[in-house]
PDB file of C-alpha atoms in Angstrom:
ATOM      1  CA  MET A 271      23.031 130.348  62.717  1.00 47.00           C
ATOM      2  CA  LEU A 272      25.093 127.671  60.861  1.00 46.00           C
ATOM      3  CA  GLU A 273      28.515 128.904  62.049  1.00 53.00           C
ATOM      4  CA  PRO A 274      28.293 127.630  65.768  1.00 54.00           C
ATOM      5  CA  THR A 275      27.154 124.180  64.645  1.00 56.00           C
ATOM      6  CA  TRP A 276      30.029 123.738  62.174  1.00 51.00           C
ATOM      7  CA  ARG A 277      32.414 124.940  64.979  1.00 55.00           C
ATOM      8  CA  ASN A 278      31.062 122.253  67.428  1.00 56.00           C
ATOM      9  CA  ALA A 279      31.381 119.519  64.828  1.00 55.00           C
ATOM     10  CA  CYS A 280      35.067 120.384  64.284  1.00 53.00           C
ATOM     11  CA  VAL A 281      35.744 120.360  68.110  1.00 51.00           C
ATOM     12  CA  ALA A 282      34.174 116.974  68.448  1.00 54.00           C
ATOM     13  CA  ARG A 283      36.160 115.600  65.541  1.00 55.00           C
ATOM     14  CA  LEU A 284      39.465 116.863  67.012  1.00 49.00           C
ATOM     15  CA  ASN A 285      38.530 115.224  70.474  1.00 54.00           C
ATOM     16  CA  LEU A 286      37.897 111.836  68.821  1.00 49.00           C
ATOM     17  CA  LEU A 287      41.196 111.948  67.004  1.00 50.00           C
ATOM     18  CA  TRP A 288      43.008 112.762  70.326  1.00 48.00           C
ATOM     19  CA  LEU A 289      41.414 109.916  72.185  1.00 50.00           C
ATOM     20  CA  LYS A 290      42.358 107.366  69.475  1.00 52.00           C
ATOM     21  CA  SER A 291      45.994 108.562  69.554  1.00 54.00           C
ATOM     22  CA  LYS A 292      46.271 108.348  73.450  1.00 53.00           C
ATOM     23  CA  PRO A 293      47.999 105.061  74.566  1.00 56.00           C
ATOM     24  CA  PRO A 294      45.930 102.733  76.888  1.00 56.00           C
ATOM     25  CA  THR A 295      46.786 102.816  80.568  1.00 54.00           C
ATOM     26  CA  SER A 296      48.263  99.530  81.773  1.00 54.00           C
ATOM     27  CA  ALA A 297      49.679  98.025  85.034  1.00 53.00           C
ATOM     28  CA  SER A 298      53.185  98.637  83.709  1.00 55.00           C
ATOM     29  CA  THR A 299      52.613 102.418  83.405  1.00 63.00           C
ATOM     30  CA  ALA A 300      50.645 102.715  86.626  1.00 68.00           C
ATOM     31  CA  PRO A 301      52.495 104.507  89.481  1.00 72.00           C
ATOM     32  CA  PHE A 302      54.238 102.075  91.973  1.00 66.00           C
ATOM     33  CA  CYS A 303      52.524 102.441  95.397  1.00 68.00           C
ATOM     34  CA  GLY A 304      54.748 100.004  97.400  1.00 69.00           C
ATOM     35  CA  LEU A 305      54.793  96.335  98.270  1.00 73.00           C
ATOM     36  CA  THR A 306      51.778  94.677  99.736  1.00 71.00           C
ATOM     37  CA  ARG A 307      52.416  92.396 102.709  1.00 68.00           C
ATOM     38  CA  TYR A 308      50.479  89.158 103.155  1.00 71.00           C
ATOM     39  CA  GLU A 309      50.642  87.824 106.658  1.00 68.00           C
ATOM     40  CA  GLN A 310      49.370  84.625 108.193  1.00 67.00           C
ATOM     41  CA  GLN A 311      49.346  84.140 111.941  1.00 68.00           C
ATOM     42  CA  SER A 312      48.920  80.874 113.763  1.00 69.00           C
ATOM     43  CA  PRO A 313      48.652  80.503 117.600  1.00 79.00           C
ATOM     44  CA  VAL A 314      51.664  78.938 119.316  1.00 84.00           C
ATOM     45  CA  ARG A 315      50.704  76.773 122.260  1.00 90.00           C
ATOM     46  CA  GLN A 316      53.254  76.329 125.058  1.00 94.00           C
ATOM     47  CA  VAL A 317      52.851  73.572 127.553  1.00 95.00           C
ATOM     48  CA  SER A 318      55.149  72.785 130.519  1.00 96.00           C
ATOM     49  CA  TYR A 319      55.444  69.594 132.547  1.00 97.00           C
ATOM     50  CA  TYR A 320      57.595  69.201 135.646  1.00 97.00           C
ATOM     51  CA  LEU A 321      58.980  65.677 135.957  1.00 96.00           C
ATOM     52  CA  CYS A 322      60.151  65.778 139.647  1.00 95.00           C
ATOM     53  CA  GLY A 323      60.929  63.014 141.967  1.00 95.00           C
ATOM     54  CA  GLU A 324      60.561  59.342 141.186  1.00 96.00           C
ATOM     55  CA  ILE A 325      59.082  58.268 137.840  1.00 96.00           C
ATOM     56  CA  LEU A 326      56.074  56.193 138.741  1.00 96.00           C
ATOM     57  CA  GLU A 327      53.823  53.782 136.895  1.00 96.00           C
ATOM     58  CA  PRO A 328      52.569  54.891 133.407  1.00 95.00           C
ATOM     59  CA  GLN A 329      48.963  55.537 134.380  1.00 96.00           C
ATOM     60  CA  HIS A 330      50.103  58.717 136.234  1.00 96.00           C
ATOM     61  CA  TYR A 331      51.266  60.210 132.963  1.00 96.00           C
ATOM     62  CA  THR A 332      48.471  59.616 130.577  1.00 96.00           C
ATOM     63  CA  GLU A 333      47.517  63.355 130.262  1.00 96.00           C
ATOM     64  CA  MET A 334      51.083  64.131 129.184  1.00 96.00           C
ATOM     65  CA  PHE A 335      51.058  61.236 126.672  1.00 97.00           C
ATOM     66  CA  TYR A 336      47.778  62.583 125.232  1.00 96.00           C
ATOM     67  CA  THR A 337      49.176  66.114 124.873  1.00 96.00           C
ATOM     68  CA  LEU A 338      52.324  64.843 123.185  1.00 97.00           C
ATOM     69  CA  ARG A 339      50.371  62.699 120.742  1.00 96.00           C
ATOM     70  CA  THR A 340      47.834  65.356 119.814  1.00 95.00           C
ATOM     71  CA  ALA A 341      50.146  68.412 119.649  1.00 95.00           C
ATOM     72  CA  ALA A 342      50.506  70.368 116.433  1.00 94.00           C
ATOM     73  CA  HIS A 343      53.763  71.177 114.736  1.00 93.00           C
ATOM     74  CA  SER A 344      53.557  74.726 115.949  1.00 92.00           C
ATOM     75  CA  ASP A 345      53.238  73.754 119.658  1.00 95.00           C
ATOM     76  CA  LEU A 346      56.119  73.945 122.143  1.00 96.00           C
ATOM     77  CA  ILE A 347      56.209  71.454 125.013  1.00 96.00           C
ATOM     78  CA  TYR A 348      58.742  71.875 127.798  1.00 97.00           C
ATOM     79  CA  LEU A 349      59.765  69.081 130.114  1.00 97.00           C
ATOM     80  CA  HIS A 350      61.522  70.204 133.274  1.00 97.00           C
ATOM     81  CA  LEU A 351      63.569  67.508 134.838  1.00 98.00           C
ATOM     82  CA  ASN A 352      64.632  66.934 138.412  1.00 98.00           C
ATOM     83  CA  SER A 353      64.416  63.211 138.894  1.00 97.00           C
ATOM     84  CA  SER A 354      66.548  60.273 140.248  1.00 96.00           C
ATOM     85  CA  GLY A 355      64.804  57.904 137.759  1.00 96.00           C
ATOM     86  CA  GLY A 356      62.279  55.290 138.307  1.00 95.00           C
ATOM     87  CA  ASP A 357      60.059  53.089 136.210  1.00 94.00           C
ATOM     88  CA  PHE A 358      61.890  51.966 133.084  1.00 93.00           C
ATOM     89  CA  ASN A 359      58.742  51.148 131.096  1.00 93.00           C
ATOM     90  CA  THR A 360      57.145  54.573 131.879  1.00 96.00           C
ATOM     91  CA  GLY A 361      60.279  56.324 130.798  1.00 96.00           C
ATOM     92  CA  LEU A 362      60.313  54.465 127.519  1.00 96.00           C
ATOM     93  CA  GLN A 363      56.726  55.406 126.968  1.00 97.00           C
ATOM     94  CA  ILE A 364      57.505  59.071 127.578  1.00 97.00           C
ATOM     95  CA  ILE A 365      60.458  58.900 125.187  1.00 97.00           C
ATOM     96  CA  ASN A 366      58.440  57.154 122.423  1.00 97.00           C
ATOM     97  CA  ASN A 367      55.696  59.885 122.743  1.00 97.00           C
ATOM     98  CA  ILE A 368      58.327  62.558 122.570  1.00 97.00           C
ATOM     99  CA  ILE A 369      59.754  61.031 119.332  1.00 96.00           C
ATOM    100  CA  ALA A 370      56.233  60.548 117.864  1.00 96.00           C
ATOM    101  CA  SER A 371      55.034  64.065 118.746  1.00 97.00           C
ATOM    102  CA  GLU A 372      54.737  66.766 116.016  1.00 96.00           C
ATOM    103  CA  ALA A 373      55.483  69.402 118.547  1.00 96.00           C
ATOM    104  CA  ARG A 374      58.982  70.754 119.298  1.00 97.00           C
ATOM    105  CA  VAL A 375      59.799  69.195 122.698  1.00 97.00           C
ATOM    106  CA  ILE A 376      62.378  70.924 124.833  1.00 97.00           C
ATOM    107  CA  THR A 377      63.889  69.099 127.731  1.00 98.00           C
ATOM    108  CA  ILE A 378      65.246  71.209 130.494  1.00 98.00           C
ATOM    109  CA  LEU A 379      67.755  69.795 133.139  1.00 98.00           C
ATOM    110  CA  GLU A 380      67.047  71.881 136.310  1.00 97.00           C
ATOM    111  CA  ALA A 381      68.819  69.849 138.931  1.00 97.00           C
ATOM    112  CA  ARG A 382      69.502  66.176 138.395  1.00 97.00           C
ATOM    113  CA  ALA A 383      68.524  63.488 135.964  1.00 98.00           C
ATOM    114  CA  TYR A 384      69.621  59.986 136.923  1.00 98.00           C
ATOM    115  CA  SER A 385      68.992  56.703 135.254  1.00 96.00           C
ATOM    116  CA  MET A 386      65.791  56.756 133.261  1.00 96.00           C
ATOM    117  CA  ALA A 387      65.447  60.492 133.686  1.00 97.00           C
ATOM    118  CA  ALA A 388      68.827  60.979 131.954  1.00 98.00           C
ATOM    119  CA  LEU A 389      67.530  59.163 128.877  1.00 97.00           C
ATOM    120  CA  ILE A 390      64.408  61.250 128.880  1.00 98.00           C
ATOM    121  CA  PHE A 391      66.553  64.397 128.833  1.00 98.00           C
ATOM    122  CA  LEU A 392      68.417  63.174 125.809  1.00 97.00           C
ATOM    123  CA  ALA A 393      65.182  62.432 123.897  1.00 97.00           C
ATOM    124  CA  GLY A 394      64.320  66.149 123.530  1.00 97.00           C
ATOM    125  CA  ASP A 395      64.441  68.070 120.262  1.00 96.00           C
ATOM    126  CA  LYS A 396      66.319  70.792 122.148  1.00 96.00           C
ATOM    127  CA  LEU A 397      68.306  70.201 125.289  1.00 97.00           C
ATOM    128  CA  ILE A 398      68.807  72.945 127.880  1.00 97.00           C
ATOM    129  CA  VAL A 399      70.983  72.559 130.975  1.00 97.00           C
ATOM    130  CA  HIS A 400      71.171  74.869 133.893  1.00 97.00           C
ATOM    131  CA  ASP A 401      74.335  75.423 136.022  1.00 96.00           C
ATOM    132  CA  ASN A 402      75.011  73.054 139.038  1.00 96.00           C
ATOM    133  CA  CYS A 403      73.172  70.045 137.472  1.00 98.00           C
ATOM    134  CA  GLN A 404      74.109  66.374 137.154  1.00 98.00           C
ATOM    135  CA  LEU A 405      73.373  63.465 134.754  1.00 98.00           C
ATOM    136  CA  MET A 406      73.945  59.864 135.763  1.00 98.00           C
ATOM    137  CA  PHE A 407      73.806  56.771 133.449  1.00 98.00           C
ATOM    138  CA  HIS A 408      73.898  53.100 134.676  1.00 96.00           C
ATOM    139  CA  ILE A 409      72.572  49.734 133.756  1.00 93.00           C
ATOM    140  CA  TYR A 410      69.067  48.598 134.558  1.00 87.00           C
ATOM    141  CA  SER A 411      68.163  46.821 137.774  1.00 81.00           C
ATOM    142  CA  GLY A 412      65.283  44.505 138.307  1.00 72.00           C
ATOM    143  CA  TYR A 413      64.255  40.986 139.430  1.00 68.00           C
ATOM    144  CA  PHE A 414      63.183  37.912 137.609  1.00 72.00           C
ATOM    145  CA  SER A 415      60.942  35.089 138.526  1.00 75.00           C
ATOM    146  CA  GLY A 416      59.962  31.718 137.111  1.00 78.00           C
ATOM    147  CA  LYS A 417      61.807  28.575 136.251  1.00 83.00           C
ATOM    148  CA  GLY A 418      65.529  28.749 135.759  1.00 82.00           C
ATOM    149  CA  ASN A 419      65.455  28.395 131.996  1.00 84.00           C
ATOM    150  CA  GLU A 420      62.854  31.127 131.760  1.00 83.00           C
ATOM    151  CA  GLN A 421      64.893  33.511 133.908  1.00 81.00           C
ATOM    152  CA  GLN A 422      68.012  32.879 131.806  1.00 85.00           C
ATOM    153  CA  ALA A 423      66.039  33.615 128.583  1.00 89.00           C
ATOM    154  CA  GLU A 424      64.590  36.770 130.090  1.00 83.00           C
ATOM    155  CA  VAL A 425      67.943  37.996 131.237  1.00 83.00           C
ATOM    156  CA  ILE A 426      69.378  37.621 127.744  1.00 88.00           C
ATOM    157  CA  ALA A 427      66.435  39.174 126.033  1.00 90.00           C
ATOM    158  CA  VAL A 428      66.305  42.169 128.449  1.00 87.00           C
ATOM    159  CA  GLY A 429      70.100  42.727 128.075  1.00 88.00           C
ATOM    160  CA  LYS A 430      69.982  42.896 124.223  1.00 92.00           C
ATOM    161  CA  TRP A 431      66.914  45.177 124.469  1.00 91.00           C
ATOM    162  CA  PHE A 432      68.530  47.472 126.869  1.00 92.00           C
ATOM    163  CA  GLU A 433      71.715  47.692 124.794  1.00 94.00           C
ATOM    164  CA  LYS A 434      69.625  48.776 121.769  1.00 95.00           C
ATOM    165  CA  VAL A 435      67.766  51.392 123.715  1.00 95.00           C
ATOM    166  CA  MET A 436      70.999  52.855 125.032  1.00 96.00           C
ATOM    167  CA  ALA A 437      72.505  53.071 121.590  1.00 95.00           C
ATOM    168  CA  ARG A 438      69.425  54.691 119.959  1.00 95.00           C
ATOM    169  CA  ILE A 439      68.914  57.267 122.563  1.00 96.00           C
ATOM    170  CA  CYS A 440      72.323  58.047 123.874  1.00 97.00           C
ATOM    171  CA  ILE A 441      74.611  58.212 120.788  1.00 96.00           C
ATOM    172  CA  PRO A 442      76.166  60.660 119.894  1.00 95.00           C
ATOM    173  CA  PHE A 443      75.915  62.221 123.330  1.00 97.00           C
ATOM    174  CA  LEU A 444      77.633  59.134 124.676  1.00 97.00           C
ATOM    175  CA  SER A 445      80.274  57.170 122.764  1.00 96.00           C
ATOM    176  CA  GLU A 446      80.048  53.560 121.994  1.00 96.00           C
ATOM    177  CA  ALA A 447      82.882  52.870 124.484  1.00 97.00           C
ATOM    178  CA  GLU A 448      81.095  54.678 127.244  1.00 97.00           C
ATOM    179  CA  ILE A 449      77.879  52.700 126.574  1.00 97.00           C
ATOM    180  CA  GLY A 450      79.891  49.523 126.727  1.00 96.00           C
ATOM    181  CA  ARG A 451      81.319  50.422 130.166  1.00 97.00           C
ATOM    182  CA  ILE A 452      77.792  51.142 131.345  1.00 96.00           C
ATOM    183  CA  LEU A 453      76.574  47.741 130.092  1.00 95.00           C
ATOM    184  CA  LYS A 454      79.355  46.152 132.083  1.00 95.00           C
ATOM    185  CA  GLY A 455      78.106  47.883 135.315  1.00 94.00           C
ATOM    186  CA  ALA A 456      79.900  51.237 135.486  1.00 96.00           C
ATOM    187  CA  ASP A 457      78.135  54.359 136.567  1.00 97.00           C
ATOM    188  CA  LEU A 458      78.790  57.384 134.337  1.00 98.00           C
ATOM    189  CA  TRP A 459      78.458  60.799 136.018  1.00 98.00           C
ATOM    190  CA  MET A 460      78.777  64.299 134.599  1.00 97.00           C
ATOM    191  CA  ASP A 461      78.097  67.846 135.681  1.00 98.00           C
ATOM    192  CA  SER A 462      76.733  70.818 133.876  1.00 97.00           C
ATOM    193  CA  ASP A 463      80.095  71.841 132.410  1.00 97.00           C
ATOM    194  CA  GLU A 464      80.603  68.390 130.878  1.00 97.00           C
ATOM    195  CA  ILE A 465      77.032  68.229 129.633  1.00 97.00           C
ATOM    196  CA  SER A 466      77.286  71.594 127.938  1.00 97.00           C
ATOM    197  CA  HIS A 467      80.609  70.705 126.372  1.00 97.00           C
ATOM    198  CA  ARG A 468      79.027  67.620 124.846  1.00 97.00           C
ATOM    199  CA  LEU A 469      76.024  69.427 123.665  1.00 96.00           C
ATOM    200  CA  MET A 470      78.089  72.073 121.918  1.00 95.00           C
ATOM    201  CA  ARG A 471      80.298  69.324 120.287  1.00 94.00           C
ATOM    202  CA  MET A 472      77.010  67.790 118.896  1.00 93.00           C
ATOM    203  CA  GLN A 473      75.875  71.100 117.632  1.00 92.00           C
ATOM    204  CA  ARG A 474      79.145  71.762 115.787  1.00 92.00           C
ATOM    205  CA  ALA A 475      78.975  68.289 114.195  1.00 89.00           C
ATOM    206  CA  GLN A 476      75.383  68.956 113.125  1.00 86.00           C
ATOM    207  CA  ASP A 477      76.169  72.357 111.630  1.00 86.00           C
ATOM    208  CA  LYS A 478      79.164  70.827 109.805  1.00 83.00           C
ATOM    209  CA  GLY A 479      76.972  68.158 108.357  1.00 79.00           C
ATOM    210  CA  LYS A 480      74.485  70.623 107.135  1.00 78.00           C
ATOM    211  CA  ARG A 481      77.249  72.667 105.432  1.00 78.00           C
ATOM    212  CA  ALA A 482      78.620  69.654 103.782  1.00 77.00           C
ATOM    213  CA  GLU A 483      75.163  68.689 102.608  1.00 74.00           C
ATOM    214  CA  LYS A 484      74.653  72.064 100.945  1.00 75.00           C
ATOM    215  CA  ALA A 485      78.021  72.076  99.332  1.00 77.00           C
ATOM    216  CA  ALA A 486      77.680  68.555  97.912  1.00 70.00           C
ATOM    217  CA  PRO A 487      76.803  68.593  94.160  1.00 66.00           C
ATOM    218  CA  LYS A 488      73.426  67.337  93.359  1.00 60.00           C
ATOM    219  CA  LEU A 489      73.551  64.354  91.049  1.00 54.00           C
ATOM    220  CA  LYS A 490      70.949  63.985  88.378  1.00 54.00           C
ATOM    221  CA  LYS A 491      68.949  60.788  88.546  1.00 48.00           C
ATOM    222  CA  PRO A 492      69.530  58.396  85.543  1.00 48.00           C
ATOM    223  CA  LYS A 493      66.605  57.939  83.265  1.00 44.00           C
ATOM    224  CA  VAL A 494      64.996  54.547  83.581  1.00 44.00           C
ATOM    225  CA  ALA A 495      62.834  52.910  81.004  1.00 43.00           C
ATOM    226  CA  ALA A 496      59.275  52.475  82.102  1.00 43.00           C
ATOM    227  CA  ASN A 497      58.810  48.997  80.422  1.00 45.00           C
ATOM    228  CA  VAL A 498      61.131  46.231  79.555  1.00 42.00           C
ATOM    229  CA  GLY A 499      62.723  46.755  76.102  1.00 44.00           C
ATOM    230  CA  GLU A 500      61.668  50.395  75.930  1.00 45.00           C
ATOM    231  CA  GLN A 501      64.415  52.838  75.185  1.00 43.00           C
ATOM    232  CA  PRO A 502      64.897  55.808  77.612  1.00 40.00           C
TER     233      PRO A 502
END
């Protein structure tokens, strides 16, 4: 009767010793089951506007202004252009909203963009031109009223203002010399081939600048004492 009990006690003792000598299982010894992919999806909203015909007063474009101002960084907004120009103030408001928008704004030249429409085309984050299209740049036109000295002051102010607008929007697509000729009254015309050539030249210059920026050594900022007389 005592022999089976003694045998069971010996087996239990051996099992306990085996469990103590077994190394614990850890993540490093667990079998590799492959990478886990973590994915986040966000909706991309695409909105298209067709600026066709004459550019009218700004109250006709408030819906587009609102869309540009409230768009998210993941949105795409396409502006399709076929216009001979029009109201300069409306065009400037369109351009300012394009610049302020968080969305990626793509301007597409589908036929012609003259005068103010040409400036709107250059304001896009990405410029696309189809075949058989035209751009035309020229100086502003308008009329002035009031006393003689007031008209003279207005002419000078508008001239300086327009020169700054042309430089900010058109360079580097246009050279400073070309802008100077436009300010003197010349009309500058170009077709799709010339437009594409200038866009490719701008892209090459941009790519070259990015490569130079990456290759430039990063300088360490010098240490500056927090308080006067304190040693760095």
